[in-house]
Coordinates of C-alpha atoms in Angstrom, one line a residue:
Chain A
M1 CA -42.4 160.0 157.2
Q2 CA -42.2 162.1 154.1
V3 CA -45.3 164.2 153.5
E4 CA -45.3 163.9 149.7
N5 CA -45.6 160.2 149.9
N6 CA -48.8 160.4 151.8
V7 CA -51.6 160.4 149.4
I8 CA -54.1 160.6 152.2
Q9 CA -53.6 163.1 155.1
I10 CA -56.1 163.5 157.8
R11 CA -55.8 165.9 160.7
G12 CA -58.1 166.3 163.7
L13 CA -61.1 165.0 161.9
K14 CA -64.3 165.4 164.0
K15 CA -67.9 164.6 163.3
S16 CA -71.0 164.4 165.4
Y17 CA -74.6 163.4 164.6
K18 CA -76.8 165.5 166.8
R19 CA -75.3 164.9 170.2
M20 CA -73.6 161.6 169.3
E21 CA -69.8 162.2 168.8
V22 CA -68.9 159.7 166.1
L23 CA -65.3 160.8 165.2
K24 CA -63.4 162.6 168.0
G25 CA -60.3 163.8 166.3
V26 CA -58.7 161.4 163.9
D27 CA -55.2 161.8 162.5
L28 CA -53.9 159.5 159.8
N29 CA -51.3 159.4 157.0
I30 CA -51.5 156.9 154.3
K31 CA -48.8 156.1 151.8
K32 CA -49.3 156.1 148.1
G33 CA -49.9 152.6 146.6
S34 CA -50.4 150.9 150.0
I35 CA -53.3 149.0 151.4
F36 CA -54.6 150.7 154.4
C37 CA -57.0 149.0 156.7
L38 CA -59.3 150.7 159.1
L39 CA -60.3 148.1 161.7
G40 CA -63.1 148.5 164.0
S41 CA -66.3 147.0 165.5
N42 CA -69.7 147.8 164.2
G43 CA -70.6 151.4 165.0
A44 CA -67.0 152.4 165.6
G45 CA -67.3 155.2 163.0
K46 CA -65.7 153.5 160.0
T47 CA -68.5 154.2 157.5
T48 CA -68.7 157.8 158.7
M49 CA -65.1 158.3 158.0
V50 CA -65.2 156.8 154.5
K51 CA -68.2 159.0 153.7
I52 CA -66.3 162.1 154.7
L53 CA -63.3 161.0 152.7
A54 CA -65.4 160.3 149.7
T55 CA -67.0 163.7 149.8
L56 CA -70.5 162.4 150.7
L57 CA -70.5 163.9 154.2
K58 CA -69.0 167.1 155.6
A59 CA -66.8 166.9 158.7
D60 CA -67.5 169.3 161.6
S61 CA -63.8 170.1 161.8
G62 CA -60.4 168.9 160.8
E63 CA -58.6 168.6 157.5
V64 CA -58.6 165.9 154.8
I65 CA -56.2 166.1 151.9
L66 CA -56.5 163.5 149.2
S67 CA -53.8 163.5 146.5
G68 CA -53.1 167.1 147.3
C69 CA -56.7 168.3 147.2
D70 CA -58.6 169.5 150.2
V71 CA -61.9 167.6 150.5
K72 CA -63.8 170.6 151.9
E73 CA -62.4 173.2 149.6
N74 CA -62.3 171.3 146.4
P75 CA -64.7 168.2 146.4
E76 CA -65.0 168.2 142.6
Q77 CA -61.3 167.7 142.1
V78 CA -61.2 165.1 144.8
R79 CA -64.0 163.1 143.1
S80 CA -62.0 162.9 140.0
V81 CA -59.2 161.0 141.8
I82 CA -61.2 158.7 144.1
S83 CA -63.6 155.9 143.7
L84 CA -66.0 154.5 146.3
T85 CA -67.4 151.1 146.8
G86 CA -69.9 151.3 149.6
Q87 CA -71.2 148.8 152.0
Y88 CA -74.1 147.8 149.7
A89 CA -73.0 146.9 146.2
A90 CA -73.6 150.1 144.2
V91 CA -74.7 148.5 141.0
D92 CA -77.8 149.0 139.0
G93 CA -79.8 145.7 139.2
L94 CA -82.0 146.4 136.2
L95 CA -79.0 147.0 133.8
T96 CA -76.6 144.3 132.6
A97 CA -73.0 144.2 133.8
R98 CA -71.8 145.7 130.5
E99 CA -74.4 148.5 130.7
N100 CA -73.4 149.3 134.3
L101 CA -69.7 149.6 133.3
R102 CA -70.4 151.7 130.3
M103 CA -72.6 154.0 132.2
V104 CA -70.0 154.6 134.9
G105 CA -67.3 154.9 132.2
R106 CA -69.3 157.6 130.4
L107 CA -70.0 159.4 133.7
N108 CA -66.3 159.3 134.4
H109 CA -65.7 161.0 131.1
I110 CA -63.1 158.5 129.9
N111 CA -62.4 158.2 126.2
N112 CA -62.3 154.5 125.4
V113 CA -65.4 153.3 127.2
K114 CA -66.0 150.3 125.1
A115 CA -62.5 148.9 125.2
K116 CA -62.1 149.6 128.9
T117 CA -65.5 147.9 129.6
D118 CA -64.4 144.8 127.7
Q119 CA -61.1 144.7 129.4
L120 CA -62.6 145.0 132.9
L121 CA -65.2 142.3 132.1
R122 CA -62.4 140.0 131.2
E123 CA -60.2 140.9 134.2
F124 CA -63.0 140.4 136.6
N125 CA -64.1 137.2 135.1
L126 CA -67.6 138.5 134.2
E127 CA -67.5 138.0 130.5
Y128 CA -69.8 135.1 130.6
A129 CA -72.5 137.1 132.4
A130 CA -71.8 140.4 130.7
D131 CA -75.2 140.8 129.1
R132 CA -77.3 139.4 132.0
P133 CA -79.2 141.8 134.3
V134 CA -77.2 142.3 137.4
S135 CA -80.2 141.4 139.6
T136 CA -79.5 137.8 138.6
F137 CA -75.9 137.9 139.9
S138 CA -74.6 136.2 143.1
G139 CA -73.2 138.3 145.9
G140 CA -69.6 137.7 144.8
M141 CA -70.3 138.6 141.2
R142 CA -72.0 141.8 142.2
R143 CA -69.0 142.7 144.4
R144 CA -66.7 142.0 141.5
L145 CA -68.7 144.2 139.2
D146 CA -68.9 146.9 141.9
I147 CA -65.1 147.0 142.1
A148 CA -64.7 146.9 138.3
M149 CA -67.1 149.9 138.1
S150 CA -64.9 151.7 140.7
L151 CA -61.8 151.1 138.6
I152 CA -63.1 152.2 135.2
G153 CA -62.3 155.9 136.0
N154 CA -58.7 155.1 136.8
P155 CA -58.8 156.3 140.4
E156 CA -55.7 157.1 142.4
I157 CA -57.5 156.1 145.7
I158 CA -60.2 153.6 146.1
F159 CA -62.4 153.3 149.2
L160 CA -63.8 149.9 150.0
D161 CA -66.3 149.9 152.8
E162 CA -66.4 146.4 154.2
P163 CA -65.9 144.8 150.8
T164 CA -66.2 141.2 152.0
T165 CA -69.1 141.5 154.5
G166 CA -71.7 138.9 153.5
L167 CA -69.4 137.0 151.0
D168 CA -68.8 133.3 151.1
P169 CA -65.2 132.2 151.9
Q170 CA -64.3 131.6 148.2
S171 CA -65.5 135.0 147.1
R172 CA -63.7 136.6 150.0
I173 CA -60.4 135.1 149.0
E174 CA -61.0 136.2 145.4
M175 CA -61.7 139.7 146.7
W176 CA -58.5 139.7 148.6
K177 CA -56.6 138.8 145.4
I178 CA -58.3 141.6 143.6
I179 CA -57.4 144.1 146.3
R180 CA -53.8 143.0 146.2
E181 CA -53.7 143.4 142.5
M182 CA -55.1 146.9 142.7
A183 CA -52.5 147.9 145.1
G184 CA -49.9 146.2 142.9
A185 CA -51.1 148.4 140.0
G186 CA -50.4 151.5 142.1
V187 CA -53.8 152.3 143.4
T188 CA -54.0 153.3 147.1
V189 CA -56.6 151.1 148.8
F190 CA -58.5 152.4 151.8
L191 CA -60.3 149.5 153.3
T192 CA -62.6 149.2 156.3
T193 CA -63.3 145.9 157.9
Q194 CA -64.5 144.2 161.1
Y195 CA -62.5 141.1 160.3
I196 CA -59.1 141.0 161.9
E197 CA -57.9 138.2 159.6
E198 CA -58.7 140.4 156.6
A199 CA -56.6 143.3 158.0
E200 CA -53.8 140.9 158.7
Q201 CA -53.9 139.3 155.3
L202 CA -54.1 142.5 153.3
A203 CA -52.9 145.6 155.0
N204 CA -49.5 147.3 155.0
H205 CA -50.9 149.6 157.6
I206 CA -53.7 149.0 160.1
A207 CA -55.4 151.6 162.2
V208 CA -57.8 150.5 165.0
L209 CA -60.8 152.8 165.3
H210 CA -62.6 152.6 168.5
E211 CA -65.3 154.9 169.8
G212 CA -64.2 157.7 167.4
I213 CA -60.5 157.6 168.0
I214 CA -57.5 155.7 166.6
I215 CA -56.4 153.7 169.5
A216 CA -53.4 152.0 167.7
Q217 CA -51.8 151.9 164.3
G218 CA -49.0 150.3 162.5
S219 CA -48.3 147.1 160.5
A220 CA -49.8 143.9 161.8
Q221 CA -46.4 143.0 163.1
E222 CA -46.0 146.3 164.9
L223 CA -49.4 146.0 166.5
K224 CA -48.7 142.6 167.8
S225 CA -45.4 143.5 169.4
K226 CA -47.1 146.5 171.0
L227 CA -49.0 144.2 173.2
A228 CA -46.9 143.3 176.1
G229 CA -47.3 139.6 176.9
G230 CA -45.3 138.1 174.1
A231 CA -43.4 135.0 175.1
V232 CA -40.5 132.8 174.2
L233 CA -41.0 129.1 174.1
L234 CA -37.9 127.2 175.0
G235 CA -37.6 123.5 174.3
F236 CA -34.9 121.4 176.1
E237 CA -33.0 118.3 174.9
D238 CA -32.9 116.6 178.3
T239 CA -34.5 116.6 181.7
S240 CA -31.4 117.9 183.5
S241 CA -31.2 121.0 181.3
Y242 CA -34.9 121.4 181.8
I243 CA -34.4 121.5 185.6
T244 CA -31.3 123.7 185.5
A245 CA -33.2 126.2 183.4
Q246 CA -35.9 126.4 186.0
Q247 CA -33.4 127.4 188.6
V248 CA -31.8 130.0 186.3
L249 CA -35.2 131.4 185.5
K250 CA -36.1 132.0 189.2
G251 CA -37.7 135.4 189.4
C252 CA -39.0 135.3 185.9
S253 CA -42.6 134.7 185.0
Y254 CA -42.8 131.3 183.2
K255 CA -45.0 128.4 182.5
L256 CA -43.8 124.8 182.5
N257 CA -44.7 121.8 180.5
D258 CA -43.1 118.6 181.9
D259 CA -44.4 116.4 179.1
T260 CA -42.7 118.3 176.3
L261 CA -39.8 119.7 178.3
T262 CA -40.7 123.2 177.3
I263 CA -40.8 126.5 179.3
E264 CA -42.7 129.5 178.1
V265 CA -41.1 132.6 179.4
A266 CA -42.9 135.9 179.3
T267 CA -41.0 138.8 177.7
D268 CA -41.6 142.4 176.7
G269 CA -40.4 141.6 173.2
S270 CA -37.2 143.6 173.5
V271 CA -33.9 142.3 172.1
K272 CA -32.0 143.2 175.3
Q273 CA -34.2 141.1 177.5
M274 CA -33.9 138.2 175.0
A275 CA -30.1 138.5 175.0
N276 CA -30.0 138.5 178.8
L277 CA -32.2 135.5 178.9
L278 CA -30.1 133.5 176.5
S279 CA -26.8 134.3 178.1
N280 CA -28.2 133.2 181.5
L281 CA -29.2 129.9 180.0
N282 CA -25.8 129.4 178.4
G283 CA -24.7 125.9 179.3
T284 CA -28.2 124.3 179.1
N285 CA -29.0 122.2 176.1
I286 CA -31.7 124.2 174.3
A287 CA -33.2 122.2 171.5
Y288 CA -35.2 125.0 170.0
L289 CA -36.5 128.4 170.6
E290 CA -39.8 129.8 169.4
Q291 CA -41.0 133.4 169.7
K292 CA -44.6 133.4 170.6
Q293 CA -46.5 136.5 169.6
A294 CA -49.9 137.6 170.6
S295 CA -52.3 137.2 167.8
L296 CA -53.8 140.3 166.2
E297 CA -57.1 139.3 167.7
D298 CA -55.5 139.4 171.2
V299 CA -54.2 142.8 170.4
F300 CA -57.5 144.0 169.2
L301 CA -59.5 142.7 172.1
T302 CA -57.0 144.0 174.6
L303 CA -57.0 147.5 173.0
V304 CA -60.7 147.7 172.8
A305 CA -61.2 146.4 176.4
N306 CA -58.9 149.2 177.8
Chain B
M1 CA -60.9 172.4 131.7
S2 CA -62.5 175.1 129.6
T3 CA -66.0 176.3 130.3
Q4 CA -67.2 174.9 126.9
E5 CA -65.6 171.5 127.6
S6 CA -67.2 171.4 131.1
L7 CA -70.6 172.3 129.6
C8 CA -70.2 169.5 127.2
W9 CA -69.5 167.0 130.0
K10 CA -72.4 168.3 132.0
T11 CA -74.7 167.7 129.0
N12 CA -73.2 164.2 128.6
D13 CA -73.9 163.4 132.3
H14 CA -77.6 164.4 131.9
F15 CA -78.0 162.2 128.8
V16 CA -76.2 159.2 130.4
M17 CA -78.5 159.5 133.5
A18 CA -81.6 159.8 131.3
G19 CA -80.4 156.8 129.2
R20 CA -80.1 154.8 132.4
C21 CA -83.7 155.6 133.4
I22 CA -85.1 155.0 130.0
R23 CA -83.4 151.6 129.9
H24 CA -85.1 150.7 133.2
L25 CA -88.4 151.3 131.5
T26 CA -87.8 148.5 129.0
R27 CA -86.5 146.2 131.7
S28 CA -89.4 146.1 134.1
L29 CA -92.8 144.7 133.3
D30 CA -94.6 147.0 135.8
N31 CA -93.4 150.1 134.0
L32 CA -94.4 148.7 130.6
L33 CA -97.9 147.9 132.0
I34 CA -98.3 151.4 133.3
V35 CA -97.1 153.0 130.1
I36 CA -99.0 150.9 127.6
A37 CA -101.8 148.8 129.3
L38 CA -103.1 151.5 131.6
P39 CA -104.2 154.0 128.9
I40 CA -105.8 151.2 126.9
M41 CA -107.6 149.8 129.9
M42 CA -108.8 153.2 131.1
M43 CA -110.2 154.1 127.6
L44 CA -112.0 150.8 127.3
L45 CA -113.3 150.9 130.8
F46 CA -114.8 154.3 130.6
S47 CA -116.1 154.2 127.1
S48 CA -117.6 150.7 127.2
V49 CA -118.4 150.0 130.9
F50 CA -119.5 153.4 132.2
G51 CA -120.2 155.0 128.8
G52 CA -123.7 153.5 128.7
A53 CA -124.7 154.5 132.2
I54 CA -123.4 158.0 132.5
Q55 CA -125.5 160.7 130.9
I56 CA -123.7 163.9 130.2
G57 CA -126.5 165.7 128.5
G58 CA -126.9 166.9 125.0
D59 CA -125.9 164.6 122.1
E60 CA -122.2 164.8 123.0
N61 CA -120.1 161.7 122.3
Y62 CA -119.0 160.3 125.7
V63 CA -115.6 159.3 124.4
N64 CA -114.9 162.9 123.4
Y65 CA -115.9 163.9 126.9
I66 CA -113.6 161.5 128.8
V67 CA -110.4 161.7 126.7
P68 CA -109.0 164.8 128.5
G69 CA -109.6 163.1 131.9
I70 CA -108.0 159.9 130.9
L71 CA -105.0 161.6 129.4
L72 CA -104.4 163.4 132.7
I73 CA -104.8 160.3 134.8
C74 CA -102.3 158.4 132.7
I75 CA -99.8 161.2 132.7
G76 CA -100.2 161.8 136.4
Y77 CA -99.8 158.1 137.3
S78 CA -97.0 157.5 134.9
A79 CA -95.2 160.6 136.3
S80 CA -95.8 159.4 139.8
T81 CA -93.6 156.3 139.3
T82 CA -90.7 158.8 139.3
A83 CA -91.2 159.0 143.0
V84 CA -90.6 155.3 143.5
S85 CA -87.6 155.1 141.2
I86 CA -85.9 158.1 142.8
N87 CA -86.7 156.7 146.3
M88 CA -85.2 153.4 145.4
D89 CA -82.0 155.0 144.0
M90 CA -81.7 157.2 147.1
S91 CA -82.0 154.3 149.5
Q92 CA -79.7 151.9 147.6
G93 CA -75.9 152.2 147.2
I94 CA -76.0 153.6 143.7
I95 CA -76.6 157.2 144.8
D96 CA -73.4 157.2 146.8
R97 CA -71.5 156.1 143.8
F98 CA -73.0 158.9 141.7
R99 CA -72.3 161.4 144.4
S100 CA -68.7 160.4 144.7
M101 CA -68.1 160.9 141.0
P102 CA -67.2 164.1 139.2
I103 CA -70.6 164.5 137.6
A104 CA -73.1 167.4 137.2
K105 CA -75.1 167.6 140.4
S106 CA -78.4 168.1 138.7
A107 CA -78.0 165.2 136.3
F108 CA -79.4 162.6 138.7
I109 CA -82.9 164.3 138.9
T110 CA -82.9 165.6 135.3
G111 CA -82.2 162.0 134.2
H112 CA -85.3 160.8 135.9
V113 CA -87.3 163.7 134.6
I114 CA -86.3 163.2 131.0
A115 CA -87.2 159.5 131.3
S116 CA -90.6 160.4 132.7
V117 CA -91.3 162.8 129.8
F118 CA -90.2 160.0 127.4
R119 CA -92.6 157.6 129.2
N120 CA -95.4 160.1 129.0
I121 CA -95.0 160.7 125.3
I122 CA -95.5 157.0 124.7
S123 CA -98.4 156.6 127.1
T124 CA -100.2 159.7 125.7
T125 CA -99.7 158.6 122.2
V126 CA -101.1 155.2 123.1
S127 CA -104.1 156.9 124.9
I128 CA -104.9 159.0 121.9
L129 CA -104.7 156.1 119.5
A130 CA -106.9 154.0 121.7
A131 CA -109.4 156.8 121.9
L132 CA -109.4 157.2 118.1
V133 CA -110.2 153.6 117.7
L134 CA -113.1 153.9 120.2
G135 CA -114.7 156.9 118.4
F136 CA -112.8 159.9 119.6
S137 CA -113.3 162.7 117.0
P138 CA -111.2 165.8 117.7
K139 CA -111.8 168.9 115.6
A140 CA -108.7 170.7 116.8
S141 CA -106.7 172.8 114.3
L142 CA -102.9 172.5 114.1
T143 CA -102.4 175.4 116.6
E144 CA -104.8 173.8 119.0
W145 CA -103.0 170.5 118.7
L146 CA -99.7 172.3 119.5
T147 CA -101.3 174.1 122.4
T148 CA -102.6 170.7 123.6
I149 CA -99.1 169.2 123.4
L150 CA -97.7 172.2 125.3
I151 CA -100.3 171.9 128.1
L152 CA -99.7 168.1 128.4
L153 CA -96.0 168.5 128.4
L154 CA -96.1 171.1 131.1
F155 CA -98.5 168.9 133.1
A156 CA -96.2 165.9 132.7
L157 CA -93.2 168.0 133.9
A158 CA -95.0 169.5 136.8
M159 CA -96.3 166.1 138.0
T160 CA -92.8 164.6 137.6
Y161 CA -91.1 167.3 139.7
L162 CA -93.9 167.0 142.2
S163 CA -93.4 163.3 142.5
T164 CA -89.7 163.9 142.7
I165 CA -90.3 165.8 146.0
F166 CA -92.3 162.8 147.3
G167 CA -89.6 160.4 146.2
L168 CA -86.9 162.4 148.0
L169 CA -89.0 162.7 151.2
A170 CA -90.6 159.3 151.5
K171 CA -88.9 156.9 153.9
T172 CA -89.6 153.8 151.7
P173 CA -90.4 153.1 148.1
E174 CA -93.8 151.9 149.2
G175 CA -94.4 155.3 150.8
A176 CA -93.3 157.0 147.6
G177 CA -95.7 154.9 145.7
A178 CA -98.6 156.3 147.6
F179 CA -98.2 159.5 145.5
G180 CA -99.5 157.5 142.5
F181 CA -102.8 156.9 144.2
F182 CA -103.2 160.5 144.9
M183 CA -102.6 161.2 141.2
L184 CA -104.9 158.4 140.2
F185 CA -107.9 159.7 142.2
L186 CA -107.6 163.5 142.0
P187 CA -109.0 163.6 138.5
Y188 CA -112.2 161.9 139.7
V189 CA -113.1 164.9 141.7
S190 CA -113.2 167.1 138.7
S191 CA -115.3 167.4 135.5
A192 CA -113.3 164.6 134.0
F193 CA -116.1 162.0 133.9
V194 CA -119.2 163.6 135.1
P195 CA -120.6 167.1 134.8
L196 CA -119.9 169.2 137.9
E197 CA -123.6 169.9 138.5
T198 CA -124.1 166.3 139.5
L199 CA -121.6 166.5 142.5
P200 CA -122.6 167.2 146.1
K201 CA -122.0 170.8 147.1
A202 CA -118.8 170.6 149.1
L203 CA -117.1 168.4 146.5
R204 CA -118.3 170.6 143.8
L205 CA -116.8 173.6 145.3
F206 CA -113.4 171.8 145.4
A207 CA -113.8 170.4 142.0
E208 CA -114.7 173.7 140.4
H209 CA -111.4 175.2 141.6
Q210 CA -108.9 172.5 141.4
P211 CA -106.4 172.7 138.6
I212 CA -107.4 169.4 137.0
T213 CA -110.9 170.7 136.2
I214 CA -109.3 173.8 134.5
L215 CA -107.0 171.6 132.5
I216 CA -109.8 169.3 131.5
E217 CA -112.0 172.2 130.4
A218 CA -109.0 173.7 128.5
L219 CA -108.3 170.4 126.7
R220 CA -112.0 169.8 126.0
S221 CA -112.4 173.1 124.2
L222 CA -109.1 172.6 122.4
F223 CA -110.3 169.3 121.0
A224 CA -113.7 170.7 120.2
N225 CA -112.2 173.7 118.4
T226 CA -114.0 176.1 120.6
S227 CA -112.4 179.0 122.3
S228 CA -112.2 179.0 126.1
P229 CA -110.6 181.2 128.8
F230 CA -109.3 178.0 130.4
T231 CA -106.4 177.5 128.0
F232 CA -104.3 180.4 129.4
E233 CA -105.3 179.5 133.0
A234 CA -104.2 175.9 132.4
I235 CA -100.8 176.9 131.2
I236 CA -100.3 179.3 134.1
W237 CA -101.3 176.5 136.6
C238 CA -98.9 173.9 135.1
S239 CA -96.0 176.3 134.8
G240 CA -96.6 177.5 138.4
I241 CA -96.6 174.0 139.8
L242 CA -93.6 173.1 137.7
I243 CA -91.5 176.0 138.8
V244 CA -92.3 175.7 142.5
S245 CA -91.9 171.9 142.7
A246 CA -88.7 171.9 140.6
F247 CA -87.3 174.5 142.9
I248 CA -88.3 172.6 146.0
A249 CA -87.1 169.3 144.7
G250 CA -83.7 170.9 143.9
Q251 CA -83.5 172.3 147.4
I252 CA -84.3 169.0 149.1
F253 CA -81.9 167.1 146.9
R254 CA -79.1 169.6 147.7
R255 CA -79.9 169.4 151.4
K256 CA -80.0 165.6 151.4
T257 CA -76.7 165.2 149.5
V258 CA -74.7 168.1 150.9

């Protein structure tokens, strides 16, 4: 992995609150323009990690480099390249959507606040409510405004701490679309979630945080294949092939289904084992073959249980 | 970024924050009530309801007697709402957004302070206008008016920073609001509404030495165009409280936000 591609580099990150060790040495590299997802249960240390990365909290030890700037040495510089959307919508309820955006635009010292505000209101479908106090907004609207406010300063990295918690399914899907569009525009998205489906839907790279350490990481595909216990489902054309196959497979671990004439054979997911299996079965009439993978949920639960 | 440019941005940050807090003022009815209705109600209450019953001796006009006390109550209470707004900001997500942005650290508190001063200017003007309608007849010269404004401004700033401390330390907005009651009642144990001689001994000892009494005596003599040693003392008291509480508030904010 090339170092210059990694817009976020974390080495040996540790943090304790009093005697509670929350982060016990986290290492991560995140590529520019990707969607990274930190997956973990409640209390796994996700928010603590986001707070450290967003300069709100000091780590006890370890190094965090964001877009070339050290978070500890140079927090001011880091703040000018990041944007944070915390767990609770960080919007000002008494102000209107337009006023919220303008305020954050001015605080970000951008030049064309007015034009940028109008553009974001349009892009986030908030034009119709632009001049209403935000306290009258629904949860989904608040979240959209929240993200728009995070984008007005043109950040390189955006931190989203559980962006869809508490949203209805429709707003959640809308939020996913927004997140994909942000990454499409070149923003690196660092996302935390407790929803496995969300990680699977969005992330290029997933890391599972459990009790303060990263217990697994990779793409959703890689994580699934990591879990031994994948299987191949073989469907046969006729009963004789079905019976022959059972004799060939003696010694393997398999599950039969007489009604559908299918056999599910456990594999370790390797190509070699698969090739062996198929060459042994040469001569039987295989109607179809389906690779069955463990779901990300299985992976997560297995990892966390160990 | 040049130093000059950075100074320019820092000033900008303070104004944006102040603008935010001043906007809040126009958006919430409670705030508007405190700023405009409280001074008028206090003036009416004391001049009409208690005015007939309380004897202050001599042929002094009771409205003239109570104006300083009511000004201080209104300023104190209006400044104390800063505690609630700061506490709400601290406990909601918005403070994390501000902290993760490249803005001047002090702008958050200064914004609230500027808004509080703005609020106090309105509420004090309303108080004085109401008093004039009810028969307040100040004899102050221009210098004395300017001194009065200086004392009131220092008092407003001192009380705002003091309530900032409460706002930062309180666990809930309700807790932070309790500071308002303290500010609302402290002036009663002073020479604000009754002559000190009428108080029981222990209370009188406290009342004679608490800064509110000194401020009230100073303002009273300024309005009456008579010289008094209290003016200087009042300025010292206010400046002292202001400097100490601004320093403490700054320290607490720094500690709370790394």
